[in-house]
Each structure stands twice: as C-alpha cells, then as structure tokens.
C-alpha cells in the first residue's frame, strides 16, 4: 500500500492497541511553532534576561524535554519532517528553495491523517511547503482553514500588505504605503483565538506557526535592524543595541500571546483534553542585526541555524496535557520532529502510514519511559555550504561537514557542547556512524550529492 492508498483506507481503520486516545474521547492537538528560537532563549531553559513567564508556566505544568530535535537546521526541510514523518535523508523537501518546492500529492501530511480521523484542522502563520495553486498548498494537505503568508520569503515581513486566507488574498489596509499598523503575529493570534472559541463538537488540530523571532532579513540588510516589532515593551529602557531590544521584545510578545491562547483553552473548557506542544523549527539565527551570543541563544550548545551541531538542531520542546501528563517533569528522552506524525496518529487512535522514519513517542510524553520504544539513531543532512551530515547514536554524535571531510565524533553525555572530537579514540563508533550516513538516505533529484551537486544541487537560500 502506498501513502495515498493509505489515506483512502484510513476511515475504515479501527483504533490500535492501548492508545491513550481510546481511553476517552480523542484529544485536541495544539502545536505552537516558533521560528529560529534557540535552545537558550526561554527562561525555563536558562535564559536570564528575556521574560517568558507563560512559556515557563507551560513547562511547569507539563514536561520539558532537554534532548528534542528539529527536523533540520533551516525552515522548509524542518517543517517537511514535522509534517510527513520522514527525516531529511528521505523527505521530499531537504532544503530552502525559492520558490518553495511543494509537497506532492503522495506526501501524506499529519493534517490529512487527522482530518480523515474526524478532526477539524487549521494552519495559521508560516507555511514553506507549497504556494497558492500548488500540490503542497495547506488546503490540499488536509487543513480545513489557512491564514498566513504566501511563502517563506514573504514571511520575513511582519507588516505585509497582503495575507492569504484560504484561497483569497486579504488586503491589510493598515500596512499600505508607510503605515505599520497591522502586525502579522498579532493577526495570527487573533485567528487562533477565533478558532479555539468556535463551537464544534469535533476534536481539533490547530497548528500556530509563528514567525517570531525570525528576522526581516531584507529590512536588516537595508537598515541594520531587521528585528521588526511594534514596540520594545519591557526592554525599551535597556542599554542594549536596537536589534537585541527587538529580539527580546518579539519573544516576550509571543509569550504574552501564548498566555492568551492557554487562557482561552481554559475559558472554553478545552484545557484538560488538549495536548499543547511548543517548539522551534531550528536553532537561533545571526540575521537582521541580531547576535545570537548577546543572549546566549544556544545556551550550552555549539552552533546556530545552518549548523548540524547541537545548537542548530536541538530545540526547546514543551508538552502539556493536564488530563494525562503529570506537571513539573524534565525528560532526557531523545526524539525528533519526524516523530510528530506517528504520535498524532496514535493520539487519534489510527495507524500511521508505513515506511516512516518517525515513531510514536506517546508513552514518553505520558511519563511512561519504560514502555517507550527508542530510536536506533537519528539522521540529518543539509545541502548548503557543502553536503553535511549528522547522526545521533545513543550518546554519540557524528558530524561530517562535507563528503571529503572526516567524521567528527562527540560524546554528548560528557560533552554536550561538542568541544572535544574523540573520533581518533573510537574508530568502531565512527565506522558505525559512517555506515548510517551511507544507508540512511536516498538520492534526491533536487538535492543531489557528489559531482552532480556542483550544478544541480545549488539552491537559492530564502533565509527561512
């Protein structure tokens, strides 16, 4: 059975095994995705200067993961892994491109599975997997409702003149000419609140894809400050550079609105049966005048966005579900974005498609690690600045910066900052990782490796 045939048969599937979803009615799923938020940018992950009380409260009321990973180190492939349950060795989208490379009809996404399982579905914010009219447009990938940007380059602008609502362009008159009155992030929050307040007996899947704290790259190149925000909030009187005031203000603004979303869940009686997942699509950026070292955005980790070191791919991951997850937990369980789809399938009580790289991590979320299956390894590849690969194998991490470069080896238990390459002392581990790097991927016509990539493999980086 191929992935498209899977969808046609999904409605006939019966709930599987002892899935938590079968113990009561199906849970609502709320995914909040930040953009370029680093591992160290939140108070609950060690940040001291940026105020994030609502996200910190979310962590205190659920489980905070310390070893969770994005799908990639830039936007589009990371979101593809999240949507399709495949890592970047098998995913259709393995890098940023302009125009976006759309998902194909056979690329089954999480919203398609949940919609067939009886969920109402919505995507609000940024989508990098297919523009209007393409096979990857959200309304063709299982989302009942979409409000957001035209593509990921358009998403750099926090004061756009147009946004898409389903198939129509919505004019934002407050942003015409030199006006800057309608901040896109604020509009996304209002649409999310409208969705949560709607009266509907069906369970819901709501994906809120904020662009905070991504820079407006073009504005940053023109002015030196691309951290676009209506005001500097509690940071207006600090002696920080303007881009850093803006960076902090963006995160605190997002935190404020996440608090509004959580309050709305409670006010509408949906809090107990809603699993809330908050994370980021990759590590922190050095764009728009922002210096990731200013707030120590990658915390104790090495690297930033576009690196396959931990700082580029290890991300904040917080999960709250009051009726099923005990509060105040911190988990070292290792998982990645491609686990999201099979986890959602189990939440909905149905089988996921075959051939995924991801596994359901529902038992880990529910505080039952002894029952949780673990990955043999995690794999990433990245096609900008050469062809780089990374493998997480237990506590070992292998990184290769190009095909003609040696594999670096780090023990993440002893050296989470990846400062000490111990490859020479462990040739057996290096050999295992090299084998995984060969076998964990298939060739891609859009991201070839070897000689062919010198021409065909060069793609425009959208900065997403």
mmCIF file of C-alpha atoms in Angstrom, residues 16-407:
data_model
loop_
_atom_site.group_PDB
_atom_site.id
_atom_site.type_symbol
_atom_site.label_atom_id
_atom_site.label_comp_id
_atom_site.label_asym_id
_atom_site.label_seq_id
_atom_site.Cartn_x
_atom_site.Cartn_y
_atom_site.Cartn_z
ATOM 1 C CA UNK A 16 -4.850 0.473 17.518
ATOM 2 C CA UNK A 17 -3.554 -1.193 20.664
ATOM 3 C CA UNK A 18 -3.804 0.514 24.022
ATOM 4 C CA UNK A 19 -3.609 4.011 22.571
ATOM 5 C CA UNK A 20 -4.311 6.698 25.131
ATOM 6 C CA UNK A 21 -6.833 8.201 22.728
ATOM 7 C CA UNK A 22 -9.104 5.193 23.142
ATOM 8 C CA UNK A 23 -9.447 5.691 26.903
ATOM 9 C CA UNK A 24 -11.610 8.753 26.398
ATOM 10 C CA UNK A 25 -12.643 10.952 23.527
ATOM 11 C CA UNK A 26 -9.910 11.929 21.107
ATOM 12 C CA UNK A 27 -7.724 14.735 22.431
ATOM 13 C CA UNK A 28 -7.347 18.111 20.789
ATOM 14 C CA UNK A 29 -3.845 18.804 19.469
ATOM 15 C CA UNK A 30 -2.384 22.320 19.563
ATOM 16 C CA UNK A 31 1.059 22.759 18.012
ATOM 17 C CA UNK A 32 2.758 26.142 18.509
ATOM 18 C CA UNK A 33 5.894 26.513 16.419
ATOM 19 C CA UNK A 34 8.351 29.376 16.873
ATOM 20 C CA UNK A 35 10.805 30.328 14.132
ATOM 21 C CA UNK A 36 14.568 30.456 14.855
ATOM 22 C CA UNK A 37 14.059 30.322 18.628
ATOM 23 C CA UNK A 38 17.207 28.981 20.255
ATOM 24 C CA UNK A 39 17.585 26.349 22.950
ATOM 25 C CA UNK A 40 18.669 29.046 25.401
ATOM 26 C CA UNK A 41 16.097 31.745 24.605
ATOM 27 C CA UNK A 42 13.492 30.765 27.239
ATOM 28 C CA UNK A 43 13.561 31.189 30.983
ATOM 29 C CA UNK A 44 12.779 27.523 31.555
ATOM 30 C CA UNK A 45 15.892 26.637 29.518
ATOM 31 C CA UNK A 46 18.180 29.005 31.400
ATOM 32 C CA UNK A 47 17.562 32.425 29.842
ATOM 33 C CA UNK A 48 18.023 35.218 32.386
ATOM 34 C CA UNK A 49 17.180 38.443 30.542
ATOM 35 C CA UNK A 50 14.249 37.698 28.229
ATOM 36 C CA UNK A 51 10.908 37.392 30.028
ATOM 37 C CA UNK A 52 8.880 34.276 29.117
ATOM 38 C CA UNK A 53 6.555 33.663 32.095
ATOM 39 C CA UNK A 54 3.758 31.945 30.163
ATOM 40 C CA UNK A 55 6.017 29.506 28.329
ATOM 41 C CA UNK A 56 7.795 28.835 31.619
ATOM 42 C CA UNK A 57 4.392 28.119 33.172
ATOM 43 C CA UNK A 58 3.579 25.768 30.309
ATOM 44 C CA UNK A 59 6.780 23.862 31.107
ATOM 45 C CA UNK A 60 5.975 23.775 34.821
ATOM 46 C CA UNK A 61 2.542 22.301 34.057
ATOM 47 C CA UNK A 62 3.849 19.579 31.748
ATOM 48 C CA UNK A 63 7.105 18.055 30.573
ATOM 49 C CA UNK A 64 10.173 19.912 29.339
ATOM 50 C CA UNK A 65 12.391 17.900 27.002
ATOM 51 C CA UNK A 66 16.121 18.580 27.044
ATOM 52 C CA UNK A 67 17.110 16.391 24.074
ATOM 53 C CA UNK A 68 14.470 17.050 21.414
ATOM 54 C CA UNK A 69 15.454 17.859 17.858
ATOM 55 C CA UNK A 70 14.166 19.839 14.903
ATOM 56 C CA UNK A 71 13.853 18.221 11.508
ATOM 57 C CA UNK A 72 16.619 20.352 10.050
ATOM 58 C CA UNK A 73 18.694 23.425 10.702
ATOM 59 C CA UNK A 74 16.603 25.666 8.409
ATOM 60 C CA UNK A 75 12.909 26.210 7.908
ATOM 61 C CA UNK A 76 11.449 24.297 4.965
ATOM 62 C CA UNK A 77 13.038 20.869 5.488
ATOM 63 C CA UNK A 78 12.411 21.031 9.213
ATOM 64 C CA UNK A 79 8.706 21.625 8.607
ATOM 65 C CA UNK A 80 8.624 18.885 5.990
ATOM 66 C CA UNK A 81 9.934 16.406 8.568
ATOM 67 C CA UNK A 82 7.318 17.602 11.038
ATOM 68 C CA UNK A 83 4.503 17.212 8.535
ATOM 69 C CA UNK A 84 5.455 13.935 6.884
ATOM 70 C CA UNK A 85 7.240 11.793 9.494
ATOM 71 C CA UNK A 86 10.396 11.445 7.372
ATOM 72 C CA UNK A 87 13.890 12.692 8.177
ATOM 73 C CA UNK A 88 15.956 14.671 5.682
ATOM 74 C CA UNK A 89 17.506 11.536 4.202
ATOM 75 C CA UNK A 90 14.085 10.570 2.823
ATOM 76 C CA UNK A 91 11.944 13.718 2.916
ATOM 77 C CA UNK A 92 10.840 15.357 -0.326
ATOM 78 C CA UNK A 93 11.958 18.809 0.897
ATOM 79 C CA UNK A 94 15.566 18.798 2.131
ATOM 80 C CA UNK A 95 16.465 22.475 1.938
ATOM 81 C CA UNK A 96 15.190 26.001 1.386
ATOM 82 C CA UNK A 97 14.306 26.987 -2.152
ATOM 83 C CA UNK A 98 12.751 29.965 -3.864
ATOM 84 C CA UNK A 99 10.067 29.386 -4.996
ATOM 85 C CA UNK A 100 9.134 26.777 -2.413
ATOM 86 C CA UNK A 101 9.324 23.161 -3.520
ATOM 87 C CA UNK A 102 5.769 21.938 -2.877
ATOM 88 C CA UNK A 103 4.815 18.689 -1.255
ATOM 89 C CA UNK A 104 3.471 16.179 -3.768
ATOM 90 C CA UNK A 105 0.044 14.503 -3.622
ATOM 91 C CA UNK A 106 1.701 11.305 -2.407
ATOM 92 C CA UNK A 107 3.389 13.093 0.506
ATOM 93 C CA UNK A 108 0.855 12.395 3.259
ATOM 94 C CA UNK A 109 0.867 15.024 5.987
ATOM 95 C CA UNK A 110 -0.252 14.987 9.590
ATOM 96 C CA UNK A 111 -3.309 17.165 8.926
ATOM 97 C CA UNK A 112 -4.524 14.730 6.254
ATOM 98 C CA UNK A 113 -4.371 11.857 8.728
ATOM 99 C CA UNK A 114 -6.124 13.794 11.472
ATOM 100 C CA UNK A 115 -8.801 15.167 9.151
ATOM 101 C CA UNK A 116 -9.626 11.641 7.992
ATOM 102 C CA UNK A 117 -9.775 10.632 11.662
ATOM 103 C CA UNK A 118 -12.523 13.208 12.325
ATOM 104 C CA UNK A 119 -10.516 16.270 13.333
ATOM 105 C CA UNK A 120 -11.156 19.821 12.212
ATOM 106 C CA UNK A 121 -7.817 21.292 11.170
ATOM 107 C CA UNK A 122 -6.274 24.734 10.805
ATOM 108 C CA UNK A 123 -2.881 26.206 9.998
ATOM 109 C CA UNK A 124 -2.201 29.804 10.975
ATOM 110 C CA UNK A 125 1.054 31.561 10.147
ATOM 111 C CA UNK A 126 4.007 30.377 8.075
ATOM 112 C CA UNK A 127 3.989 27.510 5.590
ATOM 113 C CA UNK A 128 7.031 26.691 3.477
ATOM 114 C CA UNK A 129 5.851 23.568 1.662
ATOM 115 C CA UNK A 130 3.770 24.826 -1.240
ATOM 116 C CA UNK A 131 2.442 28.121 -2.557
ATOM 117 C CA UNK A 132 -1.073 29.012 -3.664
ATOM 118 C CA UNK A 133 -2.173 26.732 -6.513
ATOM 119 C CA UNK A 134 0.493 24.103 -5.887
ATOM 120 C CA UNK A 135 0.072 20.494 -4.788
ATOM 121 C CA UNK A 136 1.552 21.423 -1.409
ATOM 122 C CA UNK A 137 -0.841 24.255 -0.539
ATOM 123 C CA UNK A 138 -2.217 23.750 3.002
ATOM 124 C CA UNK A 139 -5.811 23.330 1.861
ATOM 125 C CA UNK A 140 -4.622 20.431 -0.308
ATOM 126 C CA UNK A 141 -2.701 18.865 2.564
ATOM 127 C CA UNK A 142 -5.543 18.312 4.994
ATOM 128 C CA UNK A 143 -6.036 21.741 6.501
ATOM 129 C CA UNK A 144 -9.619 22.978 6.543
ATOM 130 C CA UNK A 145 -8.509 26.555 7.172
ATOM 131 C CA UNK A 146 -5.350 28.524 6.391
ATOM 132 C CA UNK A 147 -4.430 32.085 7.280
ATOM 133 C CA UNK A 148 -0.880 33.172 6.623
ATOM 134 C CA UNK A 149 1.877 34.101 4.240
ATOM 135 C CA UNK A 150 2.266 33.421 0.530
ATOM 136 C CA UNK A 151 5.659 31.737 1.056
ATOM 137 C CA UNK A 152 8.581 31.747 3.452
ATOM 138 C CA UNK A 153 10.278 34.788 1.899
ATOM 139 C CA UNK A 154 7.045 36.736 2.244
ATOM 140 C CA UNK A 155 7.067 35.605 5.891
ATOM 141 C CA UNK A 156 10.095 37.801 6.616
ATOM 142 C CA UNK A 157 7.773 40.834 6.581
ATOM 143 C CA UNK A 158 5.847 41.451 9.807
ATOM 144 C CA UNK A 159 3.837 44.277 8.208
ATOM 145 C CA UNK A 160 2.757 42.757 4.867
ATOM 146 C CA UNK A 161 0.177 44.443 2.682
ATOM 147 C CA UNK A 162 -1.446 41.076 1.909
ATOM 148 C CA UNK A 163 -2.000 37.774 3.679
ATOM 149 C CA UNK A 164 -3.760 34.675 2.422
ATOM 150 C CA UNK A 165 -6.995 33.429 3.947
ATOM 151 C CA UNK A 166 -7.847 30.071 2.435
ATOM 152 C CA UNK A 167 -7.717 30.754 -1.325
ATOM 153 C CA UNK A 168 -8.154 34.522 -1.141
ATOM 154 C CA UNK A 169 -5.697 37.377 -0.632
ATOM 155 C CA UNK A 170 -6.679 39.622 2.249
ATOM 156 C CA UNK A 171 -5.648 43.276 1.973
ATOM 157 C CA UNK A 172 -4.185 44.796 5.150
ATOM 158 C CA UNK A 173 -5.033 48.464 4.678
ATOM 159 C CA UNK A 174 -3.213 49.424 7.853
ATOM 160 C CA UNK A 175 0.073 48.499 6.193
ATOM 161 C CA UNK A 176 -0.376 50.408 2.949
ATOM 162 C CA UNK A 177 2.312 52.887 1.998
ATOM 163 C CA UNK A 178 4.432 53.825 5.008
ATOM 164 C CA UNK A 179 1.847 52.690 7.570
ATOM 165 C CA UNK A 180 2.745 49.932 10.038
ATOM 166 C CA UNK A 181 -0.467 49.227 11.951
ATOM 167 C CA UNK A 182 -1.273 45.516 11.438
ATOM 168 C CA UNK A 183 1.433 43.271 12.885
ATOM 169 C CA UNK A 184 1.170 39.814 11.346
ATOM 170 C CA UNK A 185 1.918 37.958 14.589
ATOM 171 C CA UNK A 186 -0.967 39.742 16.327
ATOM 172 C CA UNK A 187 -3.316 38.806 13.492
ATOM 173 C CA UNK A 188 -2.240 35.166 13.750
ATOM 174 C CA UNK A 189 -3.020 35.149 17.460
ATOM 175 C CA UNK A 190 -6.494 36.579 16.917
ATOM 176 C CA UNK A 191 -7.260 33.959 14.276
ATOM 177 C CA UNK A 192 -6.060 31.222 16.625
ATOM 178 C CA UNK A 193 -8.323 32.521 19.391
ATOM 179 C CA UNK A 194 -11.266 32.628 16.967
ATOM 180 C CA UNK A 195 -10.623 29.006 16.050
ATOM 181 C CA UNK A 196 -10.499 27.929 19.696
ATOM 182 C CA UNK A 197 -13.744 29.773 20.519
ATOM 183 C CA UNK A 198 -15.692 28.229 17.633
ATOM 184 C CA UNK A 199 -18.443 25.851 18.726
ATOM 185 C CA UNK A 200 -17.736 22.450 17.238
ATOM 186 C CA UNK A 201 -18.029 19.004 18.773
ATOM 187 C CA UNK A 202 -15.192 17.543 16.734
ATOM 188 C CA UNK A 203 -11.674 17.316 18.146
ATOM 189 C CA UNK A 204 -9.291 19.825 16.620
ATOM 190 C CA UNK A 205 -5.740 20.065 15.320
ATOM 191 C CA UNK A 206 -4.518 23.667 15.360
ATOM 192 C CA UNK A 207 -1.033 24.469 14.084
ATOM 193 C CA UNK A 208 0.032 28.009 15.018
ATOM 194 C CA UNK A 209 3.241 28.693 13.097
ATOM 195 C CA UNK A 210 4.565 31.996 14.410
ATOM 196 C CA UNK A 211 7.485 33.688 12.631
ATOM 197 C CA UNK A 212 8.909 35.090 15.875
ATOM 198 C CA UNK A 213 11.836 35.610 16.396
ATOM 199 C CA UNK A 214 12.875 35.283 12.733
ATOM 200 C CA UNK A 215 14.342 38.492 11.339
ATOM 201 C CA UNK A 216 13.038 40.565 8.483
ATOM 202 C CA UNK A 217 16.211 39.795 6.528
ATOM 203 C CA UNK A 218 15.643 42.365 3.811
ATOM 204 C CA UNK A 219 14.936 45.158 6.304
ATOM 205 C CA UNK A 220 18.017 44.122 8.244
ATOM 206 C CA UNK A 221 20.205 44.388 5.140
ATOM 207 C CA UNK A 222 18.810 47.852 4.385
ATOM 208 C CA UNK A 223 18.833 49.354 7.882
ATOM 209 C CA UNK A 224 20.922 47.115 10.126
ATOM 210 C CA UNK A 225 17.882 46.252 12.262
ATOM 211 C CA UNK A 226 15.551 43.546 11.000
ATOM 212 C CA UNK A 227 14.029 42.629 14.362
ATOM 213 C CA UNK A 228 10.628 44.055 13.488
ATOM 214 C CA UNK A 229 8.229 44.604 16.398
ATOM 215 C CA UNK A 230 5.605 47.261 17.268
ATOM 216 C CA UNK A 231 7.376 48.300 20.474
ATOM 217 C CA UNK A 232 10.219 47.267 22.738
ATOM 218 C CA UNK A 233 7.942 46.503 25.672
ATOM 219 C CA UNK A 234 9.801 45.994 28.964
ATOM 220 C CA UNK A 235 13.161 46.429 27.225
ATOM 221 C CA UNK A 236 12.695 49.996 25.973
ATOM 222 C CA UNK A 237 14.923 51.480 28.693
ATOM 223 C CA UNK A 238 17.725 48.934 28.428
ATOM 224 C CA UNK A 239 21.102 49.969 27.021
ATOM 225 C CA UNK A 240 21.036 47.084 24.537
ATOM 226 C CA UNK A 241 21.500 47.553 20.768
ATOM 227 C CA UNK A 242 18.187 48.096 18.984
ATOM 228 C CA UNK A 243 18.175 44.674 17.253
ATOM 229 C CA UNK A 244 18.578 42.986 20.652
ATOM 230 C CA UNK A 245 15.770 45.035 22.169
ATOM 231 C CA UNK A 246 13.629 43.970 19.248
ATOM 232 C CA UNK A 247 14.656 40.325 19.525
ATOM 233 C CA UNK A 248 13.741 40.173 23.212
ATOM 234 C CA UNK A 249 10.511 42.124 22.677
ATOM 235 C CA UNK A 250 9.418 39.720 19.936
ATOM 236 C CA UNK A 251 9.862 36.702 22.184
ATOM 237 C CA UNK A 252 8.080 38.342 25.104
ATOM 238 C CA UNK A 253 5.238 39.354 22.800
ATOM 239 C CA UNK A 254 4.905 35.753 21.634
ATOM 240 C CA UNK A 255 4.965 34.630 25.255
ATOM 241 C CA UNK A 256 2.159 37.071 26.074
ATOM 242 C CA UNK A 257 0.003 35.675 23.275
ATOM 243 C CA UNK A 258 0.712 32.082 24.178
ATOM 244 C CA UNK A 259 -0.652 33.027 27.598
ATOM 245 C CA UNK A 260 -3.824 34.291 25.896
ATOM 246 C CA UNK A 261 -4.134 31.017 23.980
ATOM 247 C CA UNK A 262 -3.737 28.974 27.169
ATOM 248 C CA UNK A 263 -6.298 31.153 28.953
ATOM 249 C CA UNK A 264 -8.756 30.660 26.085
ATOM 250 C CA UNK A 265 -8.384 26.891 26.293
ATOM 251 C CA UNK A 266 -9.306 27.097 29.955
ATOM 252 C CA UNK A 267 -12.182 29.533 29.435
ATOM 253 C CA UNK A 268 -13.715 27.344 26.731
ATOM 254 C CA UNK A 269 -13.460 24.162 28.808
ATOM 255 C CA UNK A 270 -10.932 22.562 26.444
ATOM 256 C CA UNK A 271 -7.812 22.699 28.611
ATOM 257 C CA UNK A 272 -7.858 19.219 30.133
ATOM 258 C CA UNK A 273 -8.347 17.400 26.841
ATOM 259 C CA UNK A 274 -5.891 19.448 24.765
ATOM 260 C CA UNK A 275 -2.291 18.413 24.322
ATOM 261 C CA UNK A 276 -0.213 21.559 23.763
ATOM 262 C CA UNK A 277 3.176 21.200 22.076
ATOM 263 C CA UNK A 278 5.539 24.165 21.887
ATOM 264 C CA UNK A 279 8.821 24.036 19.966
ATOM 265 C CA UNK A 280 11.025 25.807 17.387
ATOM 266 C CA UNK A 281 11.862 24.892 13.803
ATOM 267 C CA UNK A 282 15.658 25.205 14.214
ATOM 268 C CA UNK A 283 18.356 26.944 16.194
ATOM 269 C CA UNK A 284 18.956 30.695 16.620
ATOM 270 C CA UNK A 285 19.893 32.968 13.727
ATOM 271 C CA UNK A 286 22.531 35.606 13.071
ATOM 272 C CA UNK A 287 20.373 37.815 10.854
ATOM 273 C CA UNK A 288 18.683 41.198 10.972
ATOM 274 C CA UNK A 289 21.452 42.650 13.130
ATOM 275 C CA UNK A 290 20.915 40.073 15.895
ATOM 276 C CA UNK A 291 23.925 38.481 17.546
ATOM 277 C CA UNK A 292 22.986 35.060 18.992
ATOM 278 C CA UNK A 293 25.773 35.427 21.555
ATOM 279 C CA UNK A 294 24.153 38.512 23.087
ATOM 280 C CA UNK A 295 21.532 36.463 24.967
ATOM 281 C CA UNK A 296 23.459 33.188 24.704
ATOM 282 C CA UNK A 297 20.661 31.931 22.476
ATOM 283 C CA UNK A 298 22.104 28.446 22.017
ATOM 284 C CA UNK A 299 22.732 28.019 25.753
ATOM 285 C CA UNK A 300 25.404 25.386 26.414
ATOM 286 C CA UNK A 301 25.333 24.097 22.833
ATOM 287 C CA UNK A 302 27.641 24.656 19.876
ATOM 288 C CA UNK A 303 26.403 26.157 16.641
ATOM 289 C CA UNK A 304 23.404 28.086 15.358
ATOM 290 C CA UNK A 305 20.988 27.956 12.435
ATOM 291 C CA UNK A 306 22.585 26.256 9.378
ATOM 292 C CA UNK A 307 24.823 24.129 11.579
ATOM 293 C CA UNK A 308 24.282 20.443 12.299
ATOM 294 C CA UNK A 309 25.994 20.843 15.633
ATOM 295 C CA UNK A 310 23.563 20.710 18.553
ATOM 296 C CA UNK A 311 22.865 24.451 18.629
ATOM 297 C CA UNK A 312 21.461 24.301 15.111
ATOM 298 C CA UNK A 313 19.084 21.377 15.638
ATOM 299 C CA UNK A 314 18.438 20.788 19.358
ATOM 300 C CA UNK A 315 15.399 22.899 20.227
ATOM 301 C CA UNK A 316 13.080 23.730 23.101
ATOM 302 C CA UNK A 317 10.272 21.180 23.343
ATOM 303 C CA UNK A 318 7.493 21.539 25.901
ATOM 304 C CA UNK A 319 4.373 19.375 26.099
ATOM 305 C CA UNK A 320 1.373 19.895 28.375
ATOM 306 C CA UNK A 321 -1.748 17.731 28.640
ATOM 307 C CA UNK A 322 -3.420 18.222 32.032
ATOM 308 C CA UNK A 323 -5.539 15.083 31.942
ATOM 309 C CA UNK A 324 -2.650 12.764 31.028
ATOM 310 C CA UNK A 325 0.745 14.393 31.754
ATOM 311 C CA UNK A 326 1.906 14.979 35.312
ATOM 312 C CA UNK A 327 3.272 18.506 35.850
ATOM 313 C CA UNK A 328 6.819 19.501 36.617
ATOM 314 C CA UNK A 329 8.628 16.857 34.568
ATOM 315 C CA UNK A 330 12.003 17.184 32.854
ATOM 316 C CA UNK A 331 12.826 14.446 30.342
ATOM 317 C CA UNK A 332 16.075 13.488 28.620
ATOM 318 C CA UNK A 333 14.222 11.271 26.145
ATOM 319 C CA UNK A 334 15.664 11.708 22.652
ATOM 320 C CA UNK A 335 13.193 12.360 19.840
ATOM 321 C CA UNK A 336 12.795 14.488 16.716
ATOM 322 C CA UNK A 337 10.283 16.269 14.507
ATOM 323 C CA UNK A 338 9.640 13.189 12.370
ATOM 324 C CA UNK A 339 8.086 11.552 15.430
ATOM 325 C CA UNK A 340 5.246 14.093 15.459
ATOM 326 C CA UNK A 341 3.112 12.462 12.750
ATOM 327 C CA UNK A 342 3.095 8.914 14.198
ATOM 328 C CA UNK A 343 2.481 10.352 17.660
ATOM 329 C CA UNK A 344 -0.551 12.262 16.365
ATOM 330 C CA UNK A 345 -1.794 9.121 14.647
ATOM 331 C CA UNK A 346 -1.715 7.247 17.953
ATOM 332 C CA UNK A 347 -3.438 10.150 19.695
ATOM 333 C CA UNK A 348 -6.201 9.886 17.088
ATOM 334 C CA UNK A 349 -6.369 6.115 17.514
ATOM 335 C CA UNK A 350 -5.315 5.160 13.971
ATOM 336 C CA UNK A 351 -2.307 3.595 12.286
ATOM 337 C CA UNK A 352 0.230 5.885 10.582
ATOM 338 C CA UNK A 353 1.416 5.256 7.018
ATOM 339 C CA UNK A 354 4.081 2.625 6.501
ATOM 340 C CA UNK A 355 7.689 3.492 5.791
ATOM 341 C CA UNK A 356 8.084 6.402 8.202
ATOM 342 C CA UNK A 357 11.314 7.313 9.937
ATOM 343 C CA UNK A 358 9.373 8.545 12.958
ATOM 344 C CA UNK A 359 7.925 6.573 15.845
ATOM 345 C CA UNK A 360 5.130 7.430 18.238
ATOM 346 C CA UNK A 361 6.573 8.922 21.433
ATOM 347 C CA UNK A 362 3.252 8.993 23.240
ATOM 348 C CA UNK A 363 4.463 6.875 26.138
ATOM 349 C CA UNK A 364 7.388 9.248 26.705
ATOM 350 C CA UNK A 365 5.003 12.201 26.663
ATOM 351 C CA UNK A 366 2.730 10.498 29.169
ATOM 352 C CA UNK A 367 5.557 9.814 31.606
ATOM 353 C CA UNK A 368 5.907 6.108 30.832
ATOM 354 C CA UNK A 369 9.509 5.929 29.534
ATOM 355 C CA UNK A 370 9.881 2.260 30.459
ATOM 356 C CA UNK A 371 7.246 1.408 27.859
ATOM 357 C CA UNK A 372 8.605 3.770 25.212
ATOM 358 C CA UNK A 373 10.384 2.450 22.151
ATOM 359 C CA UNK A 374 13.581 4.345 21.339
ATOM 360 C CA UNK A 375 15.286 5.235 18.069
ATOM 361 C CA UNK A 376 18.311 3.249 17.000
ATOM 362 C CA UNK A 377 19.665 6.535 15.611
ATOM 363 C CA UNK A 378 18.640 9.982 14.357
ATOM 364 C CA UNK A 379 19.879 11.273 10.979
ATOM 365 C CA UNK A 380 20.155 14.709 9.351
ATOM 366 C CA UNK A 381 21.611 16.016 6.115
ATOM 367 C CA UNK A 382 21.994 19.604 4.940
ATOM 368 C CA UNK A 383 22.838 20.914 1.475
ATOM 369 C CA UNK A 384 24.009 24.483 1.971
ATOM 370 C CA UNK A 385 27.751 25.250 2.297
ATOM 371 C CA UNK A 386 28.586 21.752 1.102
ATOM 372 C CA UNK A 387 26.879 18.472 1.958
ATOM 373 C CA UNK A 388 26.888 17.982 5.717
ATOM 374 C CA UNK A 389 25.503 15.063 7.716
ATOM 375 C CA UNK A 390 24.908 14.302 11.362
ATOM 376 C CA UNK A 391 23.960 11.153 13.265
ATOM 377 C CA UNK A 392 22.868 10.767 16.873
ATOM 378 C CA UNK A 393 23.624 7.206 18.036
ATOM 379 C CA UNK A 394 22.870 6.818 21.725
ATOM 380 C CA UNK A 395 25.070 9.365 23.471
ATOM 381 C CA UNK A 396 27.358 9.568 20.432
ATOM 382 C CA UNK A 397 27.053 12.341 17.845
ATOM 383 C CA UNK A 398 28.816 12.197 14.496
ATOM 384 C CA UNK A 399 29.140 15.262 12.252
ATOM 385 C CA UNK A 400 30.646 15.400 8.759
ATOM 386 C CA UNK A 401 30.910 18.834 7.166
ATOM 387 C CA UNK A 402 31.340 17.551 3.591
ATOM 388 C CA UNK A 403 31.926 14.318 1.736
ATOM 389 C CA UNK A 404 35.690 14.861 1.670
ATOM 390 C CA UNK A 405 35.849 15.803 5.359
ATOM 391 C CA UNK A 406 36.456 13.392 8.246
ATOM 392 C CA UNK A 407 33.674 12.450 10.629
#
